[in-house]
Amino acid sequence: TAVVAPTAGLGAGVSLGPCAVIGAGAQIGDDTVIGAACVLGEDVRLGPGCFLYPRVTIYAGVHVGARAILHSGVVLGSDGFGFVFDGQRYEKFPQLGWLEVGDDVEIGANTTVDRGALGATWIGDGVKIDNLVQVAHNVTIGEHCVIAAQTGISGSVVIEPYVVIGGQVGIGDHVRIERGAVLGAGCGILPHKIIRRGLTVWGTPARPLKEHLAQLATLARLTKKA
């Protein structure tokens, strides 16, 4: 019951589950497994050795490297949240960019990664993303970053390699997270901020960990006096 466009290319050893759909011009690398009800749009590229669990959706033009693991409900290449107010109503800003995903990337269930508005969204080699994460348009995530569940990353954020992001972190637009930084669970990064290399931050708005703990201790003392 799989539907494969005549112009799609399937490598050696590719497996397609029931009701999978492969669009025109798509290219699937050797030994890739595509689960039931997955949909791959036109001109999608999947490298060799990928594994797609059921119900993964990849929009047209997305490129995914080798050995990717995509869990159920993953959506890659959806439109970014871009609208322009004309004085009376919001008009959709065309999302004309694309999405590039590197090698050895794993993306958890029901996570979404938007395509770029005019350029690209980039996910580097070895990135591991948990369930229920939102990655907006024109985000760059460097190699070997780890991102825990329910994190939201706004548009045009740059995350350098080896960053660790805890669960339920909120990152405003145009933020830069430098190499090796750690964002504690639940913290909030305001738009246009820079988190410096190797720094651990916590809280909302995010502060260096020692400063955040000192503020909590002061607050605890104040409540005891009250």
PDB file of N, CA, C and O in Angstrom, residues 34-38 51-57 69-76 106-112 129-133:
ATOM      1  N   ILE A  34      11.567   3.177   6.481  1.00  0.00           N
ATOM      2  CA  ILE A  34      10.526   4.192   6.565  1.00  0.00           C
ATOM      3  C   ILE A  34       9.251   3.519   7.063  1.00  0.00           C
ATOM      4  O   ILE A  34       8.723   2.612   6.414  1.00  0.00           O
ATOM      5  N   GLY A  35       8.763   3.953   8.225  1.00  0.00           N
ATOM      6  CA  GLY A  35       7.638   3.293   8.873  1.00  0.00           C
ATOM      7  C   GLY A  35       6.307   3.584   8.230  1.00  0.00           C
ATOM      8  O   GLY A  35       6.180   4.378   7.284  1.00  0.00           O
ATOM      9  N   ALA A  36       5.276   2.950   8.782  1.00  0.00           N
ATOM     10  CA  ALA A  36       3.922   3.078   8.260  1.00  0.00           C
ATOM     11  C   ALA A  36       3.451   4.524   8.293  1.00  0.00           C
ATOM     12  O   ALA A  36       3.707   5.266   9.238  1.00  0.00           O
ATOM     13  N   ALA A  37       2.777   4.932   7.221  1.00  0.00           N
ATOM     14  CA  ALA A  37       2.099   6.230   7.122  1.00  0.00           C
ATOM     15  C   ALA A  37       3.058   7.420   7.169  1.00  0.00           C
ATOM     16  O   ALA A  37       2.632   8.543   7.442  1.00  0.00           O
ATOM     17  N   CYS A  38       4.328   7.199   6.920  1.00  0.00           N
ATOM     18  CA  CYS A  38       5.241   8.343   6.763  1.00  0.00           C
ATOM     19  C   CYS A  38       4.977   9.021   5.424  1.00  0.00           C
ATOM     20  O   CYS A  38       4.605   8.363   4.444  1.00  0.00           O
ATOM     21  N   PHE A  51      16.324   5.709  10.066  1.00  0.00           N
ATOM     22  CA  PHE A  51      15.190   4.942  10.589  1.00  0.00           C
ATOM     23  C   PHE A  51      14.082   5.912  10.955  1.00  0.00           C
ATOM     24  O   PHE A  51      14.249   6.738  11.860  1.00  0.00           O
ATOM     25  N   LEU A  52      12.950   5.809  10.261  1.00  0.00           N
ATOM     26  CA  LEU A  52      11.788   6.648  10.508  1.00  0.00           C
ATOM     27  C   LEU A  52      10.681   5.801  11.107  1.00  0.00           C
ATOM     28  O   LEU A  52      10.201   4.840  10.481  1.00  0.00           O
ATOM     29  N   TYR A  53      10.279   6.140  12.334  1.00  0.00           N
ATOM     30  CA  TYR A  53       9.149   5.472  12.952  1.00  0.00           C
ATOM     31  C   TYR A  53       7.856   5.915  12.261  1.00  0.00           C
ATOM     32  O   TYR A  53       7.859   6.850  11.461  1.00  0.00           O
ATOM     33  N   PRO A  54       6.732   5.244  12.545  1.00  0.00           N
ATOM     34  CA  PRO A  54       5.485   5.598  11.853  1.00  0.00           C
ATOM     35  C   PRO A  54       5.089   7.062  12.020  1.00  0.00           C
ATOM     36  O   PRO A  54       5.356   7.691  13.032  1.00  0.00           O
ATOM     37  N   ARG A  55       4.462   7.584  10.974  1.00  0.00           N
ATOM     38  CA  ARG A  55       3.829   8.910  10.952  1.00  0.00           C
ATOM     39  C   ARG A  55       4.817  10.062  11.033  1.00  0.00           C
ATOM     40  O   ARG A  55       4.517  11.104  11.592  1.00  0.00           O
ATOM     41  N   VAL A  56       5.965   9.912  10.474  1.00  0.00           N
ATOM     42  CA  VAL A  56       6.888  11.036  10.298  1.00  0.00           C
ATOM     43  C   VAL A  56       6.505  11.771   9.016  1.00  0.00           C
ATOM     44  O   VAL A  56       6.210  11.140   7.992  1.00  0.00           O
ATOM     45  N   THR A  57       6.511  13.107   9.075  1.00  0.00           N
ATOM     46  CA  THR A  57       6.194  13.921   7.902  1.00  0.00           C
ATOM     47  C   THR A  57       7.384  14.824   7.576  1.00  0.00           C
ATOM     48  O   THR A  57       7.848  15.575   8.437  1.00  0.00           O
ATOM     49  N   ILE A  69      17.594   9.160  13.164  1.00  0.00           N
ATOM     50  CA  ILE A  69      16.483   8.452  13.792  1.00  0.00           C
ATOM     51  C   ILE A  69      15.395   9.484  14.060  1.00  0.00           C
ATOM     52  O   ILE A  69      15.611  10.444  14.812  1.00  0.00           O
ATOM     53  N   LEU A  70      14.230   9.290  13.449  1.00  0.00           N
ATOM     54  CA  LEU A  70      13.115  10.224  13.578  1.00  0.00           C
ATOM     55  C   LEU A  70      11.931   9.472  14.180  1.00  0.00           C
ATOM     56  O   LEU A  70      11.429   8.525  13.591  1.00  0.00           O
ATOM     57  N   HIS A  71      11.496   9.915  15.354  1.00  0.00           N
ATOM     58  CA  HIS A  71      10.437   9.208  16.063  1.00  0.00           C
ATOM     59  C   HIS A  71       9.057   9.651  15.586  1.00  0.00           C
ATOM     60  O   HIS A  71       8.903  10.643  14.874  1.00  0.00           O
ATOM     61  N   SER A  72       8.044   8.914  16.018  1.00  0.00           N
ATOM     62  CA  SER A  72       6.685   9.138  15.528  1.00  0.00           C
ATOM     63  C   SER A  72       6.229  10.577  15.753  1.00  0.00           C
ATOM     64  O   SER A  72       6.458  11.161  16.815  1.00  0.00           O
ATOM     65  N   GLY A  73       5.570  11.108  14.749  1.00  0.00           N
ATOM     66  CA  GLY A  73       5.014  12.449  14.854  1.00  0.00           C
ATOM     67  C   GLY A  73       5.972  13.571  14.546  1.00  0.00           C
ATOM     68  O   GLY A  73       5.579  14.738  14.583  1.00  0.00           O
ATOM     69  N   VAL A  74       7.245  13.266  14.238  1.00  0.00           N
ATOM     70  CA  VAL A  74       8.189  14.315  13.864  1.00  0.00           C
ATOM     71  C   VAL A  74       7.718  14.993  12.575  1.00  0.00           C
ATOM     72  O   VAL A  74       7.271  14.325  11.633  1.00  0.00           O
ATOM     73  N   VAL A  75       7.818  16.318  12.546  1.00  0.00           N
ATOM     74  CA  VAL A  75       7.522  17.092  11.342  1.00  0.00           C
ATOM     75  C   VAL A  75       8.742  17.946  11.018  1.00  0.00           C
ATOM     76  O   VAL A  75       9.169  18.768  11.836  1.00  0.00           O
ATOM     77  N   LEU A  76       9.285  17.761   9.847  1.00  0.00           N
ATOM     78  CA  LEU A  76      10.460  18.506   9.407  1.00  0.00           C
ATOM     79  C   LEU A  76      10.098  19.375   8.208  1.00  0.00           C
ATOM     80  O   LEU A  76       9.493  18.899   7.244  1.00  0.00           O
ATOM     81  N   GLU A 106      19.218  12.486  16.099  1.00  0.00           N
ATOM     82  CA  GLU A 106      18.008  11.814  16.590  1.00  0.00           C
ATOM     83  C   GLU A 106      17.027  12.875  17.070  1.00  0.00           C
ATOM     84  O   GLU A 106      17.398  13.771  17.833  1.00  0.00           O
ATOM     85  N   ILE A 107      15.765  12.740  16.616  1.00  0.00           N
ATOM     86  CA  ILE A 107      14.725  13.719  16.945  1.00  0.00           C
ATOM     87  C   ILE A 107      13.539  12.975  17.535  1.00  0.00           C
ATOM     88  O   ILE A 107      13.018  12.026  16.944  1.00  0.00           O
ATOM     89  N   GLY A 108      13.100  13.428  18.725  1.00  0.00           N
ATOM     90  CA  GLY A 108      12.078  12.735  19.490  1.00  0.00           C
ATOM     91  C   GLY A 108      10.671  12.953  18.973  1.00  0.00           C
ATOM     92  O   GLY A 108      10.393  13.816  18.134  1.00  0.00           O
ATOM     93  N   ALA A 109       9.744  12.183  19.545  1.00  0.00           N
ATOM     94  CA  ALA A 109       8.354  12.157  19.095  1.00  0.00           C
ATOM     95  C   ALA A 109       7.697  13.528  19.196  1.00  0.00           C
ATOM     96  O   ALA A 109       7.881  14.268  20.150  1.00  0.00           O
ATOM     97  N   ASN A 110       6.927  13.845  18.153  1.00  0.00           N
ATOM     98  CA  ASN A 110       6.119  15.073  18.089  1.00  0.00           C
ATOM     99  C   ASN A 110       6.953  16.354  18.206  1.00  0.00           C
ATOM    100  O   ASN A 110       6.461  17.380  18.684  1.00  0.00           O
ATOM    101  N   THR A 111       8.173  16.294  17.768  1.00  0.00           N
ATOM    102  CA  THR A 111       9.009  17.490  17.657  1.00  0.00           C
ATOM    103  C   THR A 111       8.863  18.068  16.253  1.00  0.00           C
ATOM    104  O   THR A 111       8.732  17.327  15.276  1.00  0.00           O
ATOM    105  N   THR A 112       8.898  19.410  16.158  1.00  0.00           N
ATOM    106  CA  THR A 112       8.750  20.085  14.874  1.00  0.00           C
ATOM    107  C   THR A 112       9.949  20.984  14.615  1.00  0.00           C
ATOM    108  O   THR A 112      10.417  21.679  15.518  1.00  0.00           O
ATOM    109  N   ILE A 129      17.675  15.630  19.966  1.00  0.00           N
ATOM    110  CA  ILE A 129      16.530  16.451  20.371  1.00  0.00           C
ATOM    111  C   ILE A 129      15.456  15.530  20.942  1.00  0.00           C
ATOM    112  O   ILE A 129      15.085  14.532  20.332  1.00  0.00           O
ATOM    113  N   ASP A 130      14.948  15.905  22.098  1.00  0.00           N
ATOM    114  CA  ASP A 130      13.954  15.119  22.814  1.00  0.00           C
ATOM    115  C   ASP A 130      12.557  15.319  22.210  1.00  0.00           C
ATOM    116  O   ASP A 130      12.386  16.001  21.198  1.00  0.00           O
ATOM    117  N   ASN A 131      11.557  14.744  22.873  1.00  0.00           N
ATOM    118  CA  ASN A 131      10.169  14.879  22.439  1.00  0.00           C
ATOM    119  C   ASN A 131       9.639  16.301  22.645  1.00  0.00           C
ATOM    120  O   ASN A 131      10.098  17.038  23.527  1.00  0.00           O
ATOM    121  N   LEU A 132       8.663  16.689  21.829  1.00  0.00           N
ATOM    122  CA  LEU A 132       7.886  17.926  22.029  1.00  0.00           C
ATOM    123  C   LEU A 132       8.759  19.172  22.083  1.00  0.00           C
ATOM    124  O   LEU A 132       8.573  20.060  22.916  1.00  0.00           O
ATOM    125  N   VAL A 133       9.688  19.266  21.168  1.00  0.00           N
ATOM    126  CA  VAL A 133      10.538  20.452  21.034  1.00  0.00           C
ATOM    127  C   VAL A 133      10.118  21.203  19.777  1.00  0.00           C
ATOM    128  O   VAL A 133       9.805  20.594  18.753  1.00  0.00           O
TER     129      VAL A 133
END
